[in-house]
mmCIF file of C-alpha atoms in Angstrom:
data_model
loop_
_atom_site.group_PDB
_atom_site.id
_atom_site.type_symbol
_atom_site.label_atom_id
_atom_site.label_comp_id
_atom_site.label_asym_id
_atom_site.label_seq_id
_atom_site.Cartn_x
_atom_site.Cartn_y
_atom_site.Cartn_z
ATOM 1 C CA MET A 1 -12.141 10.641 -16.291
ATOM 2 C CA ILE A 2 -8.782 10.115 -14.591
ATOM 3 C CA ILE A 3 -6.072 9.916 -17.213
ATOM 4 C CA ASP A 4 -2.923 7.829 -17.134
ATOM 5 C CA VAL A 5 -0.936 9.381 -14.283
ATOM 6 C CA PHE A 6 2.369 8.553 -15.937
ATOM 7 C CA GLN A 7 1.533 10.098 -19.298
ATOM 8 C CA SER A 8 4.321 12.639 -18.697
ATOM 9 C CA LEU A 9 6.882 9.824 -18.880
ATOM 10 C CA SER A 10 8.015 8.824 -22.340
ATOM 11 C CA PRO A 11 8.064 5.167 -23.420
ATOM 12 C CA THR A 12 11.864 5.323 -23.195
ATOM 13 C CA GLU A 13 11.741 6.637 -19.628
ATOM 14 C CA ILE A 14 9.191 4.015 -18.609
ATOM 15 C CA SER A 15 11.322 1.244 -20.106
ATOM 16 C CA ASP A 16 14.419 2.629 -18.377
ATOM 17 C CA ILE A 17 12.709 2.642 -14.972
ATOM 18 C CA GLU A 18 11.430 -0.891 -15.504
ATOM 19 C CA THR A 19 15.001 -1.970 -16.272
ATOM 20 C CA LYS A 20 16.330 -0.170 -13.204
ATOM 21 C CA SER A 21 13.725 -1.796 -10.959
ATOM 22 C CA LEU A 22 14.377 -5.311 -12.230
ATOM 23 C CA GLY A 23 18.116 -4.701 -12.042
ATOM 24 C CA LYS A 24 18.015 -3.628 -8.410
ATOM 25 C CA LEU A 25 15.721 -6.493 -7.415
ATOM 26 C CA GLY A 26 18.198 -8.879 -8.981
ATOM 27 C CA GLU A 27 21.238 -7.152 -7.511
ATOM 28 C CA LYS A 28 19.733 -7.326 -4.025
ATOM 29 C CA SER A 29 18.563 -10.939 -4.510
ATOM 30 C CA LYS A 30 14.924 -9.895 -4.118
ATOM 31 C CA SER A 31 13.534 -11.041 -7.465
ATOM 32 C CA HIS A 32 10.253 -12.988 -7.506
ATOM 33 C CA ARG A 33 9.491 -11.834 -3.968
ATOM 34 C CA ILE A 34 7.174 -9.483 -2.112
ATOM 35 C CA LEU A 35 9.343 -6.992 -0.226
ATOM 36 C CA ARG A 36 6.993 -5.267 2.209
ATOM 37 C CA GLU A 37 9.052 -4.000 5.206
ATOM 38 C CA GLU A 38 12.273 -5.384 3.697
ATOM 39 C CA VAL A 39 12.503 -2.156 1.738
ATOM 40 C CA LEU A 40 13.344 -0.413 5.029
ATOM 41 C CA ASP A 41 16.245 -2.830 5.530
ATOM 42 C CA LEU A 42 17.488 -1.945 2.051
ATOM 43 C CA LEU A 43 17.217 1.718 2.975
ATOM 44 C CA GLU A 44 19.358 1.149 6.077
ATOM 45 C CA GLN A 45 22.030 -0.420 3.879
ATOM 46 C CA GLU A 46 22.200 2.739 1.775
ATOM 47 C CA ALA A 47 21.673 5.541 4.289
ATOM 48 C CA THR A 48 21.314 6.511 7.930
ATOM 49 C CA LEU A 49 17.638 5.978 8.675
ATOM 50 C CA LEU A 50 15.611 8.205 10.984
ATOM 51 C CA LYS A 51 11.976 7.565 11.911
ATOM 52 C CA TYR A 52 9.897 9.884 14.044
ATOM 53 C CA PRO A 53 6.142 10.588 14.209
ATOM 54 C CA ILE A 54 4.984 14.022 13.077
ATOM 55 C CA GLU A 55 1.190 14.254 13.255
ATOM 56 C CA ASP A 56 0.744 15.578 9.740
ATOM 57 C CA ASP A 57 -0.464 13.248 6.973
ATOM 58 C CA GLU A 58 0.972 15.575 4.344
ATOM 59 C CA LEU A 59 4.597 15.134 5.492
ATOM 60 C CA CYS A 60 6.010 11.758 4.449
ATOM 61 C CA ALA A 61 9.790 11.683 4.138
ATOM 62 C CA PHE A 62 12.974 13.353 2.971
ATOM 63 C CA VAL A 63 16.442 12.337 1.821
ATOM 64 C CA CYS A 64 19.583 14.450 1.980
ATOM 65 C CA LYS A 65 23.347 14.227 1.879
ATOM 66 C CA LYS A 66 25.446 15.970 4.537
ATOM 67 C CA LYS A 67 29.238 15.776 4.776
ATOM 68 C CA GLY A 68 29.315 12.758 2.527
ATOM 69 C CA ARG A 69 26.642 10.840 4.450
ATOM 70 C CA ILE A 70 23.122 10.113 3.208
ATOM 71 C CA PHE A 71 20.251 10.534 5.642
ATOM 72 C CA VAL A 72 16.648 9.444 5.126
ATOM 73 C CA TYR A 73 13.756 10.460 7.355
ATOM 74 C CA ILE A 74 10.412 8.612 7.373
ATOM 75 C CA ASN A 75 7.388 10.050 9.166
ATOM 76 C CA SER A 76 6.224 7.086 11.263
ATOM 77 C CA TYR A 77 2.865 8.751 11.910
ATOM 78 C CA ILE A 78 1.595 8.036 8.391
ATOM 79 C CA PRO A 79 0.154 4.535 7.717
ATOM 80 C CA LYS A 80 2.757 1.803 7.330
ATOM 81 C CA GLU A 81 1.803 1.244 3.680
ATOM 82 C CA LYS A 82 2.839 4.826 2.900
ATOM 83 C CA GLN A 83 6.005 4.538 4.985
ATOM 84 C CA ILE A 84 6.998 1.555 2.845
ATOM 85 C CA PHE A 85 6.152 3.336 -0.414
ATOM 86 C CA ALA A 86 8.015 6.486 0.689
ATOM 87 C CA ALA A 87 11.074 4.346 1.513
ATOM 88 C CA ALA A 88 11.088 2.830 -1.987
ATOM 89 C CA HIS A 89 10.595 6.304 -3.477
ATOM 90 C CA GLU A 90 13.648 7.621 -1.625
ATOM 91 C CA LEU A 91 15.709 4.595 -2.699
ATOM 92 C CA TYR A 92 15.198 5.720 -6.288
ATOM 93 C CA HIS A 93 16.777 9.081 -5.492
ATOM 94 C CA ILE A 94 19.671 7.426 -3.659
ATOM 95 C CA TRP A 95 20.400 4.979 -6.457
ATOM 96 C CA PHE A 96 19.579 7.012 -9.556
ATOM 97 C CA ASP A 97 19.105 10.707 -8.737
ATOM 98 C CA GLN A 98 22.114 12.053 -6.851
ATOM 99 C CA GLU A 99 21.140 15.671 -7.542
ATOM 100 C CA ARG A 100 18.036 15.310 -5.361
ATOM 101 C CA LEU A 101 20.226 14.469 -2.359
ATOM 102 C CA ASN A 102 21.473 18.064 -2.215
ATOM 103 C CA LYS A 103 18.010 19.670 -2.081
ATOM 104 C CA THR A 104 16.592 18.365 1.241
ATOM 105 C CA GLU A 105 12.985 18.805 0.118
ATOM 106 C CA MET A 106 10.187 17.181 2.137
ATOM 107 C CA LEU A 107 8.342 14.472 0.235
ATOM 108 C CA LYS A 108 4.668 15.313 0.634
ATOM 109 C CA ASN A 109 1.585 13.172 0.293
ATOM 110 C CA ASP A 110 0.411 14.973 -2.840
ATOM 111 C CA THR A 111 3.660 14.018 -4.542
ATOM 112 C CA LEU A 112 3.305 10.366 -3.499
ATOM 113 C CA GLU A 113 -0.208 10.499 -4.978
ATOM 114 C CA ASN A 114 1.323 11.673 -8.306
ATOM 115 C CA GLN A 115 -0.207 15.130 -7.962
ATOM 116 C CA THR A 116 2.957 16.762 -9.250
ATOM 117 C CA GLU A 117 4.477 17.905 -12.511
ATOM 118 C CA ASP A 118 7.991 17.069 -11.323
ATOM 119 C CA ILE A 119 9.159 14.373 -13.747
ATOM 120 C CA THR A 120 11.838 13.148 -11.343
ATOM 121 C CA GLU A 121 9.271 12.590 -8.617
ATOM 122 C CA LEU A 122 6.978 10.738 -11.023
ATOM 123 C CA LYS A 123 9.918 8.535 -11.964
ATOM 124 C CA ALA A 124 10.592 7.830 -8.283
ATOM 125 C CA ASN A 125 6.934 6.906 -7.740
ATOM 126 C CA PHE A 126 6.885 4.648 -10.776
ATOM 127 C CA PHE A 127 10.083 2.961 -9.616
ATOM 128 C CA ALA A 128 8.642 2.463 -6.119
ATOM 129 C CA ALA A 129 5.496 0.859 -7.566
ATOM 130 C CA LEU A 130 7.479 -1.502 -9.789
ATOM 131 C CA PHE A 131 9.948 -2.318 -7.023
ATOM 132 C CA LEU A 132 7.280 -3.146 -4.450
ATOM 133 C CA VAL A 133 4.813 -4.759 -6.874
ATOM 134 C CA PRO A 134 6.911 -6.450 -9.582
ATOM 135 C CA THR A 135 4.939 -7.405 -12.664
ATOM 136 C CA ASN A 136 5.767 -11.123 -12.559
ATOM 137 C CA VAL A 137 4.902 -11.374 -8.847
ATOM 138 C CA LEU A 138 1.630 -9.491 -9.321
ATOM 139 C CA ILE A 139 0.605 -11.727 -12.239
ATOM 140 C CA ASP A 140 1.398 -14.843 -10.204
ATOM 141 C CA GLU A 141 -0.695 -13.532 -7.331
ATOM 142 C CA LEU A 142 -3.625 -12.792 -9.635
ATOM 143 C CA ARG A 143 -3.450 -16.314 -11.031
ATOM 144 C CA SER A 144 -3.232 -17.961 -7.625
ATOM 145 C CA ARG A 145 -6.323 -16.034 -6.502
ATOM 146 C CA ASN A 146 -8.251 -16.836 -9.686
ATOM 147 C CA ILE A 147 -8.845 -13.153 -10.402
ATOM 148 C CA ASP A 148 -9.911 -12.777 -14.020
ATOM 149 C CA LYS A 149 -8.834 -9.959 -16.302
ATOM 150 C CA GLY A 150 -11.620 -7.445 -16.774
ATOM 151 C CA ASN A 151 -13.552 -8.793 -13.800
ATOM 152 C CA VAL A 152 -11.643 -7.283 -10.896
ATOM 153 C CA LYS A 153 -13.645 -6.360 -7.786
ATOM 154 C CA LEU A 154 -12.884 -3.875 -5.003
ATOM 155 C CA PHE A 155 -12.392 -6.740 -2.550
ATOM 156 C CA ASP A 156 -9.738 -8.224 -4.870
ATOM 157 C CA ILE A 157 -7.765 -4.972 -4.871
ATOM 158 C CA VAL A 158 -8.065 -4.527 -1.106
ATOM 159 C CA LYS A 159 -6.713 -8.041 -0.558
ATOM 160 C CA LEU A 160 -3.822 -7.364 -2.925
ATOM 161 C CA MET A 161 -2.848 -4.154 -1.161
ATOM 162 C CA SER A 162 -2.772 -6.192 2.038
ATOM 163 C CA VAL A 163 -0.512 -8.787 0.407
ATOM 164 C CA PHE A 164 1.986 -6.273 -0.976
ATOM 165 C CA HIS A 165 1.730 -3.712 1.871
ATOM 166 C CA VAL A 166 1.307 -0.784 -0.504
ATOM 167 C CA PRO A 167 -1.352 1.933 -0.869
ATOM 168 C CA TYR A 168 -4.628 1.072 -2.558
ATOM 169 C CA LYS A 169 -4.002 3.406 -5.486
ATOM 170 C CA THR A 170 -0.655 1.750 -6.166
ATOM 171 C CA ILE A 171 -2.358 -1.606 -6.756
ATOM 172 C CA VAL A 172 -5.006 -0.001 -8.971
ATOM 173 C CA ARG A 173 -2.363 1.664 -11.141
ATOM 174 C CA ARG A 174 -0.242 -1.476 -11.336
ATOM 175 C CA LEU A 175 -3.270 -3.429 -12.560
ATOM 176 C CA TYR A 176 -3.745 -0.830 -15.271
ATOM 177 C CA GLU A 177 -0.044 -0.826 -16.176
ATOM 178 C CA ILE A 178 -0.075 -4.598 -16.780
ATOM 179 C CA ASN A 179 -3.277 -4.235 -18.853
ATOM 180 C CA PHE A 180 -5.367 -6.170 -16.351
ATOM 181 C CA ILE A 181 -7.914 -3.358 -16.088
ATOM 182 C CA ASP A 182 -8.685 -0.644 -18.617
ATOM 183 C CA LEU A 183 -8.635 3.116 -18.243
ATOM 184 C CA ILE A 184 -12.338 3.278 -17.394
ATOM 185 C CA ASP A 185 -11.964 0.742 -14.603
ATOM 186 C CA MET A 186 -8.873 2.498 -13.274
ATOM 187 C CA SER A 187 -10.817 5.755 -13.156
ATOM 188 C CA LYS A 188 -13.682 4.028 -11.346
ATOM 189 C CA PHE A 189 -11.442 2.372 -8.757
ATOM 190 C CA LEU A 190 -9.348 5.499 -8.136
ATOM 191 C CA GLY A 191 -12.588 7.358 -7.424
ATOM 192 C CA ILE A 192 -13.384 5.092 -4.471
ATOM 193 C CA PRO A 193 -12.529 6.693 -1.082
ATOM 194 C CA ASP A 194 -9.469 5.080 0.472
ATOM 195 C CA ARG A 195 -9.266 6.974 3.789
ATOM 196 C CA ASP A 196 -12.884 7.197 4.932
ATOM 197 C CA PRO A 197 -13.456 4.624 7.736
ATOM 198 C CA LEU A 198 -17.170 4.398 6.902
ATOM 199 C CA LYS A 199 -16.976 3.582 3.199
ATOM 200 C CA GLY A 200 -14.783 2.506 0.337
ATOM 201 C CA VAL A 201 -11.460 0.797 0.990
ATOM 202 C CA LEU A 202 -11.405 0.933 4.781
ATOM 203 C CA LEU A 203 -14.970 -0.365 4.997
ATOM 204 C CA ALA A 204 -14.015 -3.220 2.660
ATOM 205 C CA ARG A 205 -11.097 -4.048 4.965
ATOM 206 C CA LYS A 206 -13.507 -4.296 7.908
ATOM 207 C CA ILE A 207 -15.852 -6.564 5.993
ATOM 208 C CA LEU A 208 -12.939 -8.774 4.932
ATOM 209 C CA GLN A 209 -11.644 -8.781 8.533
ATOM 210 C CA LEU A 210 -8.125 -7.974 7.408
ATOM 211 C CA ASN A 211 -5.826 -7.718 10.410
ATOM 212 C CA ASP A 212 -2.545 -6.832 8.712
ATOM 213 C CA SER A 213 -0.575 -3.791 9.839
ATOM 214 C CA THR A 214 -0.749 -1.786 6.603
ATOM 215 C CA GLN A 215 -2.992 0.894 8.108
ATOM 216 C CA GLU A 216 -1.132 1.064 11.417
ATOM 217 C CA ARG A 217 0.408 4.396 12.325
ATOM 218 C CA THR A 218 3.455 2.788 13.898
ATOM 219 C CA GLN A 219 4.786 6.015 15.469
ATOM 220 C CA ASP A 220 8.249 4.448 15.684
ATOM 221 C CA ILE A 221 11.085 6.508 17.059
ATOM 222 C CA PHE A 222 14.270 5.234 15.471
ATOM 223 C CA PHE A 223 17.621 6.965 15.070
ATOM 224 C CA GLU A 224 19.952 4.454 13.474
ATOM 225 C CA ASN A 225 23.016 3.648 15.682
ATOM 226 C CA LEU A 226 22.069 6.341 18.199
ATOM 227 C CA ILE A 227 21.951 3.993 21.199
ATOM 228 C CA GLN A 228 25.212 2.182 20.398
ATOM 229 C CA ASN A 229 27.074 5.394 19.564
ATOM 230 C CA THR A 230 25.789 7.040 22.745
ATOM 231 C CA ILE A 231 26.902 4.083 24.890
ATOM 232 C CA ASN A 232 30.344 4.145 23.272
ATOM 233 C CA ALA A 233 30.698 7.892 23.829
ATOM 234 C CA PHE A 234 29.725 7.544 27.497
ATOM 235 C CA GLN A 235 32.064 4.612 28.127
ATOM 236 C CA LEU A 236 34.936 6.546 26.534
ATOM 237 C CA GLY A 237 34.201 9.506 28.799
ATOM 238 C CA LYS A 238 33.203 11.786 25.938
ATOM 239 C CA ILE A 239 29.772 12.610 27.365
ATOM 240 C CA SER A 240 28.385 12.914 30.894
ATOM 241 C CA GLU A 241 25.640 10.829 32.448
ATOM 242 C CA GLU A 242 23.302 13.776 31.978
ATOM 243 C CA ASP A 243 24.114 13.856 28.249
ATOM 244 C CA LEU A 244 23.724 10.084 28.115
ATOM 245 C CA ARG A 245 20.230 10.260 29.572
ATOM 246 C CA ALA A 246 19.244 13.177 27.337
ATOM 247 C CA LYS A 247 20.318 11.404 24.139
ATOM 248 C CA LEU A 248 18.689 8.102 25.090
ATOM 249 C CA SER A 249 15.470 9.928 25.931
ATOM 250 C CA LEU A 250 15.198 10.864 22.244
ATOM 251 C CA VAL A 251 14.290 7.240 21.567
ATOM 252 C CA LYS A 252 12.391 6.849 24.852
ATOM 253 C CA GLN A 253 15.117 4.813 26.515
ATOM 254 C CA SER A 254 17.287 5.210 29.624
ATOM 255 C CA PRO A 255 20.597 3.751 30.871
ATOM 256 C CA GLU A 256 18.539 1.378 33.022
ATOM 257 C CA SER A 257 16.251 0.197 30.203
ATOM 258 C CA ILE A 258 19.206 -0.847 28.043
ATOM 259 C CA GLY A 259 21.067 -2.536 30.900
ATOM 260 C CA LEU A 260 23.826 0.042 31.264
ATOM 261 C CA PHE A 261 22.859 0.813 34.864
ATOM 262 C CA GLU A 262 21.000 -1.361 37.334
ATOM 263 C CA GLU A 263 17.357 -0.593 37.898
ATOM 264 C CA THR A 264 16.616 1.289 41.108
ATOM 265 C CA ASP A 265 14.894 -0.851 43.745
ATOM 266 C CA GLU A 266 11.583 0.952 44.129
ATOM 267 C CA GLU A 267 10.733 -0.875 47.372
ATOM 268 C CA ASP A 268 13.934 0.376 48.997
ATOM 269 C CA ASP A 269 13.119 3.892 47.846
ATOM 270 C CA ASP A 270 9.662 3.633 49.382
ATOM 271 C CA THR A 271 11.114 2.310 52.649
ATOM 272 C CA GLU A 272 13.589 5.183 52.857
ATOM 273 C CA TRP A 273 10.818 7.681 52.191
ATOM 274 C CA GLU A 274 8.655 6.118 54.898
ATOM 275 C CA ASP A 275 11.572 6.276 57.336
ATOM 276 C CA ILE A 276 12.048 9.981 56.648
ATOM 277 C CA MET A 277 8.322 10.815 56.627
ATOM 278 C CA GLY A 278 7.411 8.585 59.616
ATOM 279 C CA ASP A 279 4.247 9.051 61.642
ATOM 280 C CA TYR A 280 5.283 11.558 64.293
ATOM 281 C CA ASP A 281 1.762 11.866 65.705
ATOM 282 C CA GLU A 282 2.193 8.753 67.818
#
């Protein structure tokens, strides 16, 4: 049987994290709401955000502090639901765990799945779950969907994960934490495959015809302020056109694509080429 994953946290620690989560939701005027991708906006307010796809499901994110600036990296190859959860996890470290900012350790999937003995990481996961799936909002959603306590079905959980844009296991654990399902049911639901396209959660999504973007591997390439800073540096003569093109290529852009230079007239280029390579057999 799967035991309570947060058993390592004391009642005092759990209460403290609940207070921190509610406090931040209130401070950011996000109470009684479902955040979803808004958590990434909050992250941008606190740190320089970098997103880049690394084709490794084990690598999720990292946060670090360099020369007084906080940087957060999110692997945009992992499903969007995990990107969102990883962002909330890193916000905990930024707001409440300054020591972690000096370690630059990669947040791995096993850690996000609570397969760790690191108390600080468990706290960050618990905070992320509470922040993204607040108790009052979850209870309201259960009521509006007429989902009865003790009679929760897989389809109910899959729909809820779609609503909140969080991993399946996060919803299961939140239902247990608010005493909506018992330990036996939590164990049963956590045992259902959530990444196999032919069964379990992903099959349920197909049957329900859910078309949200939670499972999308967005593969975004985003370096916060890179384009604007690069344009400014070029216009001030601090970098060459070659450097300009090289830096913009990091985010798959060019001076032409952002309107800095005019697009080359391809027809004129073709005409010039035809003039040079004319038919000399006539």
